[in-house]
Amino acid sequence: DTGVSQDPRHKITKRGQNVTFRCDPISEHNRLYWYRQTLGQGPEFLTYFQNEAQLEKSRLLSDRFSAERPKGSFSTLEIQRTEQGDSAMYLCASRQQDPDTQYFGPGTRLTVL
Amino acid sequence: GENVEQHPSTLSVQEGDSAVIKCTYSDSASNYFPWYKQELGKGPQLIIDIRSNVGEKKDQRIAVTLNKTAKHFSLHITETQPEDSAVYFCAASWWSGGSYIPTFGRGTSLIVHP
């Protein structure tokens, strides 16, 4: 399978715990995006990388959220001190420099108890 | 920031009918408008997109129209099939940091009855 992959697919955690998600983009895609999607809503942009550089961050990305893409390939999204409001689907997408088509992964569903 | 309104939230049609989904946006700086289809348990998939210098674009049974003056754009699906059943999202995107950054609508659940 050469699509975007995300791990884990599901995560259940208790409030206050830290969680980390991983995204593996399509090979040679130099741009990588993170989104959050809650039930009945469209995806909300969180942050964007070009290679290893984080070039854009939404104000939705509070201090408890941090994303990295250390070698310009896979990326991780960490949420510290999780809150019930963090429960959502976290989507990753990647694309080449051209065209603008973003390819989405299947998402990681986070449930905070 | 950008605000995208999408209507209707649910659309039920008979197989073979046409379906139309409408979106409005607020930021005149937005200049790229993709549409995504999301099936249960999957991530969104791009089905068609349009840029601000084009008024209409077609791809087989799917077409998108854009009115920049009125700040609205629409998705048209003709000859609907049961496999078209899914949630459809519009997005208005602006250019920042070397990429289009999208703001999505809330989605339209399309149900095509056989």
Short mmCIF file of N, CA and C in Angstrom, two decimals, chain A residues 9-105:
data_model
loop_
_atom_site.label_atom_id
_atom_site.label_comp_id
_atom_site.label_asym_id
_atom_site.label_seq_id
_atom_site.Cartn_x
_atom_site.Cartn_y
_atom_site.Cartn_z
N ARG A 9 -4.64 3.47 14.81
CA ARG A 9 -5.91 3.85 14.23
C ARG A 9 -6.89 4.30 15.30
N HIS A 10 -6.75 3.74 16.48
CA HIS A 10 -7.61 4.10 17.61
C HIS A 10 -6.76 4.24 18.86
N LYS A 11 -7.11 5.22 19.70
CA LYS A 11 -6.40 5.41 20.95
C LYS A 11 -7.40 5.85 22.00
N ILE A 12 -7.44 5.11 23.10
CA ILE A 12 -8.27 5.50 24.24
C ILE A 12 -7.33 5.82 25.39
N THR A 13 -7.52 6.98 26.00
CA THR A 13 -6.63 7.38 27.07
C THR A 13 -7.44 8.07 28.17
N LYS A 14 -6.82 8.20 29.31
CA LYS A 14 -7.47 8.90 30.41
C LYS A 14 -7.05 10.36 30.40
N ARG A 15 -7.92 11.19 30.84
CA ARG A 15 -7.63 12.63 30.93
C ARG A 15 -6.33 12.86 31.70
N GLY A 16 -5.51 13.73 31.16
CA GLY A 16 -4.24 14.05 31.81
C GLY A 16 -3.05 13.29 31.26
N GLN A 17 -3.31 12.22 30.50
CA GLN A 17 -2.22 11.44 29.93
C GLN A 17 -1.72 12.11 28.65
N ASN A 18 -0.49 11.74 28.27
CA ASN A 18 0.09 12.21 27.00
C ASN A 18 -0.11 11.14 25.94
N VAL A 19 -0.34 11.58 24.70
CA VAL A 19 -0.47 10.63 23.60
C VAL A 19 0.36 11.13 22.42
N THR A 20 0.81 10.19 21.60
CA THR A 20 1.58 10.52 20.40
C THR A 20 1.06 9.72 19.23
N PHE A 21 0.85 10.40 18.12
CA PHE A 21 0.40 9.75 16.89
C PHE A 21 1.49 9.88 15.83
N ARG A 22 1.49 8.89 14.94
CA ARG A 22 2.48 8.90 13.87
C ARG A 22 1.81 8.93 12.51
N CYS A 23 2.42 9.65 11.58
CA CYS A 23 1.94 9.69 10.20
C CYS A 23 3.11 9.39 9.27
N ASP A 24 2.90 8.46 8.36
CA ASP A 24 3.88 8.19 7.31
C ASP A 24 3.28 8.65 5.98
N PRO A 25 3.84 9.68 5.38
CA PRO A 25 3.27 10.20 4.13
C PRO A 25 3.62 9.31 2.95
N ILE A 26 3.03 9.63 1.82
CA ILE A 26 3.39 8.95 0.57
C ILE A 26 4.85 9.29 0.29
N SER A 27 5.58 8.29 -0.14
CA SER A 27 7.01 8.46 -0.39
C SER A 27 7.27 9.64 -1.33
N GLU A 28 8.22 10.45 -0.99
CA GLU A 28 8.66 11.61 -1.78
C GLU A 28 7.69 12.79 -1.74
N HIS A 29 6.64 12.70 -0.94
CA HIS A 29 5.79 13.87 -0.73
C HIS A 29 6.49 14.76 0.28
N ASN A 30 6.81 15.99 -0.11
CA ASN A 30 7.59 16.83 0.80
C ASN A 30 6.71 17.70 1.70
N ARG A 31 5.40 17.70 1.46
CA ARG A 31 4.52 18.50 2.29
C ARG A 31 3.61 17.60 3.11
N LEU A 32 3.44 17.92 4.37
CA LEU A 32 2.65 17.09 5.28
C LEU A 32 1.79 17.97 6.16
N TYR A 33 0.54 17.55 6.35
CA TYR A 33 -0.45 18.35 7.06
C TYR A 33 -1.11 17.52 8.16
N TRP A 34 -1.47 18.19 9.24
CA TRP A 34 -2.28 17.59 10.31
C TRP A 34 -3.59 18.36 10.41
N TYR A 35 -4.67 17.58 10.59
CA TYR A 35 -6.01 18.14 10.77
C TYR A 35 -6.67 17.44 11.95
N ARG A 36 -7.69 18.11 12.50
CA ARG A 36 -8.53 17.50 13.52
C ARG A 36 -9.96 17.54 13.01
N GLN A 37 -10.68 16.43 13.20
CA GLN A 37 -12.07 16.37 12.74
C GLN A 37 -12.95 15.83 13.87
N THR A 38 -13.91 16.61 14.29
CA THR A 38 -14.87 16.14 15.29
C THR A 38 -16.15 15.73 14.59
N LEU A 39 -16.98 14.97 15.30
CA LEU A 39 -18.18 14.39 14.71
C LEU A 39 -19.09 15.46 14.12
N GLY A 40 -19.46 15.28 12.87
CA GLY A 40 -20.38 16.21 12.22
C GLY A 40 -19.73 17.48 11.71
N GLN A 41 -18.40 17.53 11.73
CA GLN A 41 -17.68 18.71 11.27
C GLN A 41 -16.70 18.35 10.17
N GLY A 42 -16.29 19.36 9.43
CA GLY A 42 -15.22 19.15 8.48
C GLY A 42 -13.87 19.16 9.18
N PRO A 43 -12.83 18.69 8.51
CA PRO A 43 -11.50 18.74 9.10
C PRO A 43 -11.08 20.19 9.38
N GLU A 44 -10.35 20.38 10.49
CA GLU A 44 -9.81 21.70 10.84
C GLU A 44 -8.30 21.64 10.76
N PHE A 45 -7.72 22.56 10.04
CA PHE A 45 -6.27 22.59 9.85
C PHE A 45 -5.57 22.85 11.17
N LEU A 46 -4.52 22.06 11.44
CA LEU A 46 -3.71 22.26 12.65
C LEU A 46 -2.34 22.82 12.31
N THR A 47 -1.62 22.11 11.41
CA THR A 47 -0.26 22.54 11.11
C THR A 47 0.21 21.91 9.80
N TYR A 48 1.32 22.45 9.27
CA TYR A 48 1.81 22.05 7.95
C TYR A 48 3.33 22.09 7.94
N PHE A 49 3.91 21.07 7.32
CA PHE A 49 5.37 20.97 7.17
C PHE A 49 5.73 20.96 5.70
N GLN A 50 6.81 21.64 5.39
CA GLN A 50 7.47 21.45 4.10
C GLN A 50 8.83 20.87 4.42
N ASN A 51 9.04 19.63 4.00
CA ASN A 51 10.21 18.88 4.47
C ASN A 51 10.19 18.86 6.00
N GLU A 52 11.26 19.26 6.66
CA GLU A 52 11.27 19.20 8.12
C GLU A 52 10.83 20.51 8.76
N ALA A 53 10.59 21.54 7.96
CA ALA A 53 10.23 22.85 8.49
C ALA A 53 8.72 22.97 8.71
N GLN A 54 8.36 23.39 9.91
CA GLN A 54 6.95 23.65 10.24
C GLN A 54 6.64 25.09 9.83
N LEU A 55 5.87 25.26 8.76
CA LEU A 55 5.69 26.58 8.16
C LEU A 55 4.40 27.28 8.55
N GLU A 56 3.43 26.55 9.03
CA GLU A 56 2.16 27.18 9.36
C GLU A 56 1.54 26.44 10.54
N LYS A 57 1.03 27.19 11.50
CA LYS A 57 0.36 26.61 12.65
C LYS A 57 -0.95 27.34 12.89
N SER A 58 -2.01 26.60 13.10
CA SER A 58 -3.30 27.19 13.43
C SER A 58 -3.32 27.61 14.90
N ARG A 59 -4.14 28.60 15.20
CA ARG A 59 -4.29 28.97 16.61
C ARG A 59 -5.00 27.87 17.40
N LEU A 60 -5.57 26.88 16.68
CA LEU A 60 -6.15 25.72 17.36
C LEU A 60 -5.07 24.88 18.03
N LEU A 61 -3.84 25.01 17.55
CA LEU A 61 -2.75 24.21 18.08
C LEU A 61 -2.24 24.87 19.37
N SER A 62 -2.85 24.45 20.49
CA SER A 62 -2.48 25.06 21.77
C SER A 62 -1.10 24.58 22.20
N ASP A 63 -0.64 25.12 23.31
CA ASP A 63 0.69 24.78 23.82
C ASP A 63 0.79 23.30 24.18
N ARG A 64 -0.33 22.63 24.36
CA ARG A 64 -0.29 21.21 24.72
C ARG A 64 -0.03 20.32 23.49
N PHE A 65 -0.13 20.91 22.32
CA PHE A 65 0.07 20.16 21.07
C PHE A 65 1.45 20.49 20.52
N SER A 66 2.15 19.46 20.06
CA SER A 66 3.40 19.70 19.36
C SER A 66 3.55 18.69 18.23
N ALA A 67 4.02 19.16 17.11
CA ALA A 67 4.22 18.30 15.95
C ALA A 67 5.65 18.41 15.49
N GLU A 68 6.17 17.29 15.01
CA GLU A 68 7.53 17.27 14.50
C GLU A 68 7.60 16.47 13.22
N ARG A 69 8.61 16.78 12.43
CA ARG A 69 8.91 16.00 11.25
C ARG A 69 10.43 16.03 11.09
N PRO A 70 11.13 15.33 11.96
CA PRO A 70 12.58 15.53 12.12
C PRO A 70 13.43 15.28 10.89
N LYS A 71 13.09 14.33 10.08
CA LYS A 71 13.92 14.02 8.91
C LYS A 71 13.18 14.29 7.61
N GLY A 72 12.10 15.02 7.70
CA GLY A 72 11.34 15.33 6.50
C GLY A 72 10.59 14.16 5.92
N SER A 73 10.44 13.08 6.70
CA SER A 73 9.67 11.94 6.20
C SER A 73 8.43 11.77 7.07
N PHE A 74 8.45 10.87 8.07
CA PHE A 74 7.29 10.69 8.92
C PHE A 74 7.16 11.87 9.87
N SER A 75 5.97 11.99 10.44
CA SER A 75 5.70 13.08 11.39
C SER A 75 5.01 12.50 12.63
N THR A 76 5.20 13.17 13.75
CA THR A 76 4.48 12.81 14.97
C THR A 76 3.71 14.01 15.49
N LEU A 77 2.57 13.73 16.08
CA LEU A 77 1.75 14.74 16.74
C LEU A 77 1.57 14.29 18.18
N GLU A 78 2.02 15.11 19.12
CA GLU A 78 1.90 14.78 20.53
C GLU A 78 0.92 15.71 21.20
N ILE A 79 0.06 15.16 22.03
CA ILE A 79 -0.84 15.95 22.86
C ILE A 79 -0.50 15.66 24.31
N GLN A 80 -0.15 16.70 25.03
CA GLN A 80 0.18 16.55 26.45
C GLN A 80 -1.04 16.88 27.30
N ARG A 81 -1.13 16.21 28.45
CA ARG A 81 -2.20 16.49 29.43
C ARG A 81 -3.55 16.53 28.72
N THR A 82 -3.91 15.41 28.10
CA THR A 82 -5.12 15.37 27.30
C THR A 82 -6.36 15.77 28.09
N GLU A 83 -7.28 16.39 27.37
CA GLU A 83 -8.58 16.82 27.93
C GLU A 83 -9.68 16.14 27.12
N GLN A 84 -10.87 16.07 27.71
CA GLN A 84 -11.98 15.41 27.01
C GLN A 84 -12.28 16.10 25.68
N GLY A 85 -12.06 17.39 25.61
CA GLY A 85 -12.28 18.14 24.38
C GLY A 85 -11.31 17.80 23.27
N ASP A 86 -10.26 17.05 23.59
CA ASP A 86 -9.32 16.62 22.56
C ASP A 86 -9.82 15.40 21.80
N SER A 87 -10.89 14.78 22.28
CA SER A 87 -11.45 13.62 21.59
C SER A 87 -11.88 14.02 20.18
N ALA A 88 -11.33 13.33 19.19
CA ALA A 88 -11.56 13.68 17.79
C ALA A 88 -10.84 12.67 16.92
N MET A 89 -11.03 12.82 15.61
CA MET A 89 -10.23 12.09 14.63
C MET A 89 -9.10 13.01 14.21
N TYR A 90 -7.87 12.52 14.25
CA TYR A 90 -6.72 13.30 13.83
C TYR A 90 -6.25 12.74 12.48
N LEU A 91 -6.33 13.61 11.48
CA LEU A 91 -6.03 13.23 10.11
C LEU A 91 -4.69 13.79 9.68
N CYS A 92 -3.99 13.03 8.89
CA CYS A 92 -2.74 13.47 8.29
C CYS A 92 -2.92 13.44 6.77
N ALA A 93 -2.30 14.37 6.09
CA ALA A 93 -2.35 14.40 4.63
C ALA A 93 -0.97 14.77 4.10
N SER A 94 -0.68 14.36 2.88
CA SER A 94 0.59 14.74 2.27
C SER A 94 0.38 15.06 0.81
N ARG A 95 1.35 15.78 0.25
CA ARG A 95 1.29 16.07 -1.18
C ARG A 95 2.67 16.37 -1.71
N GLN A 96 2.78 16.29 -3.02
CA GLN A 96 4.01 16.70 -3.68
C GLN A 96 4.03 18.22 -3.82
N GLN A 97 5.10 18.74 -4.36
CA GLN A 97 5.17 20.19 -4.58
C GLN A 97 4.08 20.61 -5.56
N ASP A 98 3.90 19.85 -6.60
CA ASP A 98 2.81 20.10 -7.57
C ASP A 98 2.20 18.75 -7.91
N PRO A 99 0.94 18.58 -8.13
CA PRO A 99 -0.11 19.61 -7.98
C PRO A 99 -0.50 19.80 -6.51
N ASP A 100 -1.63 20.47 -6.27
CA ASP A 100 -2.03 20.82 -4.91
C ASP A 100 -2.82 19.74 -4.21
N THR A 101 -3.04 18.62 -4.85
CA THR A 101 -3.87 17.57 -4.28
C THR A 101 -3.26 17.02 -3.00
N GLN A 102 -4.04 17.08 -1.91
CA GLN A 102 -3.63 16.49 -0.65
C GLN A 102 -4.24 15.09 -0.55
N TYR A 103 -3.41 14.12 -0.16
CA TYR A 103 -3.86 12.75 0.02
C TYR A 103 -3.95 12.48 1.52
N PHE A 104 -5.14 12.12 1.96
CA PHE A 104 -5.38 11.91 3.38
C PHE A 104 -5.17 10.46 3.80
N GLY A 105 -4.69 10.30 5.03
CA GLY A 105 -4.65 9.00 5.65
C GLY A 105 -5.99 8.65 6.27
#
